[in-house]
mmCIF file of C-alpha atoms in Angstrom:
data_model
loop_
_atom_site.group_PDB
_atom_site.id
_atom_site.type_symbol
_atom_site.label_atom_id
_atom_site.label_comp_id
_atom_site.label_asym_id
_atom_site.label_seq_id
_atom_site.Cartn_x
_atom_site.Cartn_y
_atom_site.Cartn_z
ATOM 1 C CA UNK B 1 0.000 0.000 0.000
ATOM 2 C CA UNK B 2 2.954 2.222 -0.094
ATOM 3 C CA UNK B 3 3.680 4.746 -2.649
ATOM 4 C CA UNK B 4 6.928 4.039 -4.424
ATOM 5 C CA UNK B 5 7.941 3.948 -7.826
ATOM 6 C CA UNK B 6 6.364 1.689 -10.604
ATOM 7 C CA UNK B 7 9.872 -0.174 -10.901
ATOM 8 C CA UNK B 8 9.839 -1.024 -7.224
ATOM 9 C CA UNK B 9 6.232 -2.020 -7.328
ATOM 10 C CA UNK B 10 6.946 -4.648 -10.377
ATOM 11 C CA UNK B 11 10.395 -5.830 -8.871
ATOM 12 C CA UNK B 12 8.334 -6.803 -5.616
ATOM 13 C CA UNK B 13 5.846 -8.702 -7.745
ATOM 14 C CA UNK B 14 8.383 -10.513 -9.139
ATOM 15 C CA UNK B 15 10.134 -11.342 -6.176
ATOM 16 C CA UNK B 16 6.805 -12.698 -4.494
ATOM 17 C CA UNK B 17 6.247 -15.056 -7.782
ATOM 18 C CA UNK B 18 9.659 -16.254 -7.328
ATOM 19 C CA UNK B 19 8.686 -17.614 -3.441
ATOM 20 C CA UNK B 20 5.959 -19.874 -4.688
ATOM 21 C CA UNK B 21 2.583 -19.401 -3.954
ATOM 22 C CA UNK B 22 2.703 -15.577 -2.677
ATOM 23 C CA UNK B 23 0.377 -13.350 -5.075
ATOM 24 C CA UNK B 24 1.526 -9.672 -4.706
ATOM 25 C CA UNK B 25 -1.322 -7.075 -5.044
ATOM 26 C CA UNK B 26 -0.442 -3.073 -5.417
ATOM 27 C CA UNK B 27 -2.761 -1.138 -3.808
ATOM 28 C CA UNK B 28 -2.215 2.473 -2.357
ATOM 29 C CA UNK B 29 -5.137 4.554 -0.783
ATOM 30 C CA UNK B 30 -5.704 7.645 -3.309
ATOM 31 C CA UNK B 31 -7.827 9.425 -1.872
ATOM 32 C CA UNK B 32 -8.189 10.405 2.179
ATOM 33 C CA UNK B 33 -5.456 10.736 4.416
ATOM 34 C CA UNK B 34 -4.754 9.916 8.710
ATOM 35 C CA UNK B 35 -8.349 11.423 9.075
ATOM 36 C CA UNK B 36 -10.447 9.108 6.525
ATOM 37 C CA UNK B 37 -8.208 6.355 8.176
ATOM 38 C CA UNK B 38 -9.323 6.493 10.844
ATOM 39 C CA UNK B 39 -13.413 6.935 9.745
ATOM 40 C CA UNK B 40 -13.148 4.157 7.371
ATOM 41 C CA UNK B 41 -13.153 6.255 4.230
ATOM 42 C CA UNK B 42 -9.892 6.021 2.099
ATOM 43 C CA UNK B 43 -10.320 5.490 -1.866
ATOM 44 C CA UNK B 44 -7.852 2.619 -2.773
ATOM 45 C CA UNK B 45 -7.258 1.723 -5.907
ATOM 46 C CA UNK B 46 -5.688 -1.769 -6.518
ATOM 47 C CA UNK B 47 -3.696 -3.761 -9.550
ATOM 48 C CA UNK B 48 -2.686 -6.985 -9.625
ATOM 49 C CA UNK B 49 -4.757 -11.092 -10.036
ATOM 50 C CA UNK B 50 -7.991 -10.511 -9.558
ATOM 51 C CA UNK B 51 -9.205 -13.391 -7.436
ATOM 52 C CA UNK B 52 -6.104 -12.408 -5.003
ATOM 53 C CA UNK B 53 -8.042 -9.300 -4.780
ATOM 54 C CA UNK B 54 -11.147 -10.669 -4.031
ATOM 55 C CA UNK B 55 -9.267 -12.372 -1.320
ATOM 56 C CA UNK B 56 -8.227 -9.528 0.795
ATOM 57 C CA UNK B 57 -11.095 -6.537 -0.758
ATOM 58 C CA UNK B 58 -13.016 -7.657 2.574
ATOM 59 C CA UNK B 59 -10.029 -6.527 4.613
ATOM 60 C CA UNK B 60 -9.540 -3.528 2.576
ATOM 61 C CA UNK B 61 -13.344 -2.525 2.830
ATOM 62 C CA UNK B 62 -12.601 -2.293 6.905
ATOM 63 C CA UNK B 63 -10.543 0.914 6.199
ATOM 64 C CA UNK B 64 -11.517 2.469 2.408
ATOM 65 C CA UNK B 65 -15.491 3.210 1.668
ATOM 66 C CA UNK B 66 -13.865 3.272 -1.921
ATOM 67 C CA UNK B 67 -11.890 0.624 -4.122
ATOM 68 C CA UNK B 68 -11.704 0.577 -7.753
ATOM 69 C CA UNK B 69 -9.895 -2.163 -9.166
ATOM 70 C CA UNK B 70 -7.534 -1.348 -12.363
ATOM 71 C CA UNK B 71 -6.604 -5.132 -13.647
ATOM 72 C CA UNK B 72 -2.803 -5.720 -13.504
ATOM 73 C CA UNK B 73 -0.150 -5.497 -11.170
ATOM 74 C CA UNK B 74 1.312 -1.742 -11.897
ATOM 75 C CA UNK B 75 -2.159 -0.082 -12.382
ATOM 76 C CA UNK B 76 -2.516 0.472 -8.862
ATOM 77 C CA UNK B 77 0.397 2.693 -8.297
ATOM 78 C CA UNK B 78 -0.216 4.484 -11.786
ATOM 79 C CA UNK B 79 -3.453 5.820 -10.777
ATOM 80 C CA UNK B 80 -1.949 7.076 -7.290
ATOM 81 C CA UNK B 81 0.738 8.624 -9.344
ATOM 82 C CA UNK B 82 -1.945 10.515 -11.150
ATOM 83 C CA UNK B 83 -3.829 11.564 -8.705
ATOM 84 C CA UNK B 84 -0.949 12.586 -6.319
ATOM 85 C CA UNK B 85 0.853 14.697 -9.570
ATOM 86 C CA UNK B 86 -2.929 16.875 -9.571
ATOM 87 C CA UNK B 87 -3.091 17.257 -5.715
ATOM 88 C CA UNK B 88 0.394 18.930 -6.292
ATOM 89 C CA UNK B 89 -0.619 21.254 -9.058
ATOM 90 C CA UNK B 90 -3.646 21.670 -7.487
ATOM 91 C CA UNK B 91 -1.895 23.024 -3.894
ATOM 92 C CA UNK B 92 1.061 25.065 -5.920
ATOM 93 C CA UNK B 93 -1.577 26.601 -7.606
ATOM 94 C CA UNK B 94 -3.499 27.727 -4.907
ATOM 95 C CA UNK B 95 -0.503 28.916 -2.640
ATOM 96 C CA UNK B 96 1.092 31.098 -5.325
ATOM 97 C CA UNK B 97 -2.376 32.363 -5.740
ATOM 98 C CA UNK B 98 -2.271 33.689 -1.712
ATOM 99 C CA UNK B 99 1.216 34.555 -2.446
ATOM 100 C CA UNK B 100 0.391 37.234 -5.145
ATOM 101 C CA UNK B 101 -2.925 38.305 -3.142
ATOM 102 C CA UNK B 102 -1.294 38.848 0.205
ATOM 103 C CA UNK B 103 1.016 41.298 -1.793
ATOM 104 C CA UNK B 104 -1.796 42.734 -3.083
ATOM 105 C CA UNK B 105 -2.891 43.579 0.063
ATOM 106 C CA UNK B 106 -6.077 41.039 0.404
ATOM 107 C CA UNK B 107 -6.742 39.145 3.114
ATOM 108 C CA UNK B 108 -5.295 35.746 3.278
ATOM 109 C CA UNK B 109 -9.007 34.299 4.521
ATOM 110 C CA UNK B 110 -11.233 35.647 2.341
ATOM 111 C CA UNK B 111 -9.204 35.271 -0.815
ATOM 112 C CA UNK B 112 -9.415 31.291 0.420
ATOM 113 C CA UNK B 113 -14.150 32.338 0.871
ATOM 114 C CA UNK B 114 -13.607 33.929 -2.841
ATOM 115 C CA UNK B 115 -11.587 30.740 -4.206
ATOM 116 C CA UNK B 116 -13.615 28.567 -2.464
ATOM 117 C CA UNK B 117 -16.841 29.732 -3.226
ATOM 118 C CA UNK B 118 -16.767 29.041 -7.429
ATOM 119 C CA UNK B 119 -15.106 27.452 -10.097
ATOM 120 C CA UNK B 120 -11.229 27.134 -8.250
ATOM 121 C CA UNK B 121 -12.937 25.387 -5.413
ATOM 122 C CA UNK B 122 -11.722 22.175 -5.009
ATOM 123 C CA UNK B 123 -11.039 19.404 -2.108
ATOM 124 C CA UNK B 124 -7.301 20.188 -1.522
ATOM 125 C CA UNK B 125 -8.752 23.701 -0.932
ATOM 126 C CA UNK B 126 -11.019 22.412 1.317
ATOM 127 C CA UNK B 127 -8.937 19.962 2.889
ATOM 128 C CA UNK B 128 -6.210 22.223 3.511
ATOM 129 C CA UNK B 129 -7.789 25.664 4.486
ATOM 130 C CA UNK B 130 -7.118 25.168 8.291
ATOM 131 C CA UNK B 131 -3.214 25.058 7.072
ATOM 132 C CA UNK B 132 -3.007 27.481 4.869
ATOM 133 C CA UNK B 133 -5.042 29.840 7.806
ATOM 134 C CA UNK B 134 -2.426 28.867 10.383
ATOM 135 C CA UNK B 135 -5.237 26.839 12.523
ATOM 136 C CA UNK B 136 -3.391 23.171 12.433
ATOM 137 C CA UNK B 137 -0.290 22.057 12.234
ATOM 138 C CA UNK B 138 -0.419 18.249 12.625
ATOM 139 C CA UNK B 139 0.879 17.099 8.966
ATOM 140 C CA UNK B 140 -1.590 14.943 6.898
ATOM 141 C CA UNK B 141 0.711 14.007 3.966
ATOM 142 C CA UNK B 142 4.048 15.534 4.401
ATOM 143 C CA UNK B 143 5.780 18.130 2.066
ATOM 144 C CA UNK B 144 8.255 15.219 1.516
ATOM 145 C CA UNK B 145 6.451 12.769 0.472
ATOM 146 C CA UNK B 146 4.507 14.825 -1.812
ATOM 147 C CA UNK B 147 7.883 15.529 -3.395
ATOM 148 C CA UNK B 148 8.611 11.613 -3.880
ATOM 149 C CA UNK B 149 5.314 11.517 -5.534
ATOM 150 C CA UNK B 150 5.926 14.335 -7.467
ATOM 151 C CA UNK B 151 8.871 12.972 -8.954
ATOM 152 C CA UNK B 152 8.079 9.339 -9.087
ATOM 153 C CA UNK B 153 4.956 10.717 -11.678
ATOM 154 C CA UNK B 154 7.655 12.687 -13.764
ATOM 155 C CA UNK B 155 9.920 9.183 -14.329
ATOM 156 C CA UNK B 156 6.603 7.148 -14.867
ATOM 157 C CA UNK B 157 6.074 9.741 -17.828
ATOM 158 C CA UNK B 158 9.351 10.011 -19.172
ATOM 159 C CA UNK B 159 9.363 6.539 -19.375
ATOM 160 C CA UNK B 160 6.373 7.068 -21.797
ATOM 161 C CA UNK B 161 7.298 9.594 -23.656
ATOM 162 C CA UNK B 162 4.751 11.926 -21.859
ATOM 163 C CA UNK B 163 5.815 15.544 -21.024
ATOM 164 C CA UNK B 164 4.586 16.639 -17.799
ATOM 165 C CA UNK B 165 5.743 20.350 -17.718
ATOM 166 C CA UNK B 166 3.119 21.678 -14.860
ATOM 167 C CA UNK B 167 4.157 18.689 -12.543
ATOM 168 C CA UNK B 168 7.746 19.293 -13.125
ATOM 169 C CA UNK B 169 7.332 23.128 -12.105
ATOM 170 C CA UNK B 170 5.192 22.479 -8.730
ATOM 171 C CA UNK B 171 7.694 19.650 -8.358
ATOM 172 C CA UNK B 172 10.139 22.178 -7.882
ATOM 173 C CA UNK B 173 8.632 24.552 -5.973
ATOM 174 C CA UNK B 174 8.130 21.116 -3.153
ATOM 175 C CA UNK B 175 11.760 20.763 -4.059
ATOM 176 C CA UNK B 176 12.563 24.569 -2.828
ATOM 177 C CA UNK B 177 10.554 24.477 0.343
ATOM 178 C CA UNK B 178 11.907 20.744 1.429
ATOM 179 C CA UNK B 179 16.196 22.577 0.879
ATOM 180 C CA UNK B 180 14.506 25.518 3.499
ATOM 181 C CA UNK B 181 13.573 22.693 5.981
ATOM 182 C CA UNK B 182 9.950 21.888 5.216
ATOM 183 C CA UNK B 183 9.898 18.552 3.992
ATOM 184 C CA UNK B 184 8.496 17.446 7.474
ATOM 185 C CA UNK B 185 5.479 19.999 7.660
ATOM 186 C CA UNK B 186 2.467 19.543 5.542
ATOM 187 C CA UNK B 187 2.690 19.895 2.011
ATOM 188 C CA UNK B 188 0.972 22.665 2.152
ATOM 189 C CA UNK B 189 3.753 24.327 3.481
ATOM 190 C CA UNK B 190 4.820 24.362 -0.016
ATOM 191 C CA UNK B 191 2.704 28.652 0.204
ATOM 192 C CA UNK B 192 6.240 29.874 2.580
ATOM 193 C CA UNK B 193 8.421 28.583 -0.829
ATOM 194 C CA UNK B 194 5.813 30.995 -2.742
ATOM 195 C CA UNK B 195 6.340 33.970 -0.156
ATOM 196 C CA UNK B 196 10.072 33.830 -0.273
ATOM 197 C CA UNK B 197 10.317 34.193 -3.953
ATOM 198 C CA UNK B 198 8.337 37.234 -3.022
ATOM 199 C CA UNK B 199 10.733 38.278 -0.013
ATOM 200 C CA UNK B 200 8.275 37.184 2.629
ATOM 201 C CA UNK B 201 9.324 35.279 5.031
#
C-alpha cells in the first residue's frame, strides 16, 4: 500500500512469484489521508490477479469506503501517481495564488471564501484551508512525500514519452521548500516557498 515507484512495485511482484505461492497485489489509498483512516473512508485503488483481490477486498473494505480495481499489477500505483501529480498542481496553484494576493494587500481568509466559493474550489482547498489559515499544524501528507510523488509521476512519464511540464514546475517549488527545511510539515507548506520568492518570510 505504499507509494513508491512503478519499478519497485513490479520488482516486488516478481520477487513474491519467485517464493511460490505468494500473489503480490499493489494497492495504495488515493484518496483520504490519517483522518479518513481512521473513519473508514480512504479510496484505494488496486492492480494486480484478480481473485487475489477478491481475497483480501473484505479486509480492505474495513478501512476504504472506496476501491476501484484497475486489472494488472502496476495499475494500482499508476493511478496514485496521477492523482498525487494533480493534488500537487492543485496546492502550488493555490498557494502562489495567496502569495500574489497577500502582496496585493487582500486578506489571506477571504481570498481562500472567494476561491472557495466558485469554479477554483476544489477538495485540496477544502482539505487544507485550516493550514493554509495557520489553525493546524499536525501534517496529513508531508511536504516530503509529496515531493517523492511528485517525482516518481515525472519518471513514470518520461518513461512514456509523456511531457509533464506543470508537474515538473510544482515539483520544484516542493523541491525549494523541502532545501529551506519543510519537507516534514504539511505539504501545504509548499505557500512559505511561494512567499520567499516574493521576499516574505
Amino acid at each position: 500500500m505504499s507509494t513508491v515507484s512503478l519499478e519497485e512495485t513490479l520488482r516486488e511482484s516478481e520477487a513474491c512469484a519467485s517464493r511460490g505461492g505468494a500473489r503480490y497485489i499493489d494497492a495504495p489509498p488515493v484518496i483520504g489521508s490519517v483522518p479518513q483512516a481512521r473513519e473508514g473512508t480512504l479510496t484505494m485503488v488496486a492492480g494486480g490477479d484478480q481473485k487475489a483481490f477478491e481475497e483480501v477486498r473484505e479486509v480492505c473494505s474495513t478501512f476504504c469506503s472506496r476501491i476501484f480495481y484497475l486489472g494488472q499489477v502496476g495499475n494500482g500505483i499508476k493511478a496514485k501517481l496521477v492523482n498525487n501529480s494533480v493534488m500537487a498542481i492543485n496546492m502550488a496553484a493555490v498557494c502562489e495564488a495567496l502569495a500574489l494576493a497577500e502582496r496585493l494587500g487582500l486578506s489571506r481568509s477571504e481570498m481562500l471564501d472567494i476561491l472557495s466559493s466558485g469554479g477554483a474550489d476544489s477538495r485540496v482547498l477544502q482539505m487544507k484551508r485550516p493550514y493554509l489559515l495557520g489553525e493546524a499544524t499536525e501534517p496529513q501528507f508531508l511536504l516530503s512525500h509529496m515531493l517523492k510523488d511528485s517525482r516518481y509521476a515525472m519518471d513514470l512519464a518520461a518513461s512514456v514519452n509523456w511531457p509533464m511540464p506543470v508537474t515538473s514546475v510544482s515539483s520544484q517549488m516542493y523541491a525549494s521548500a523541502a532545501s529551506i527545511g519543510l519537507g516534514n510539515l504539511d505539504f501545504s507548506s509548499v505557500l512559505r516557498a511561494f512567499r520567499m520568492l516574493g521576499g516574505k518570510m
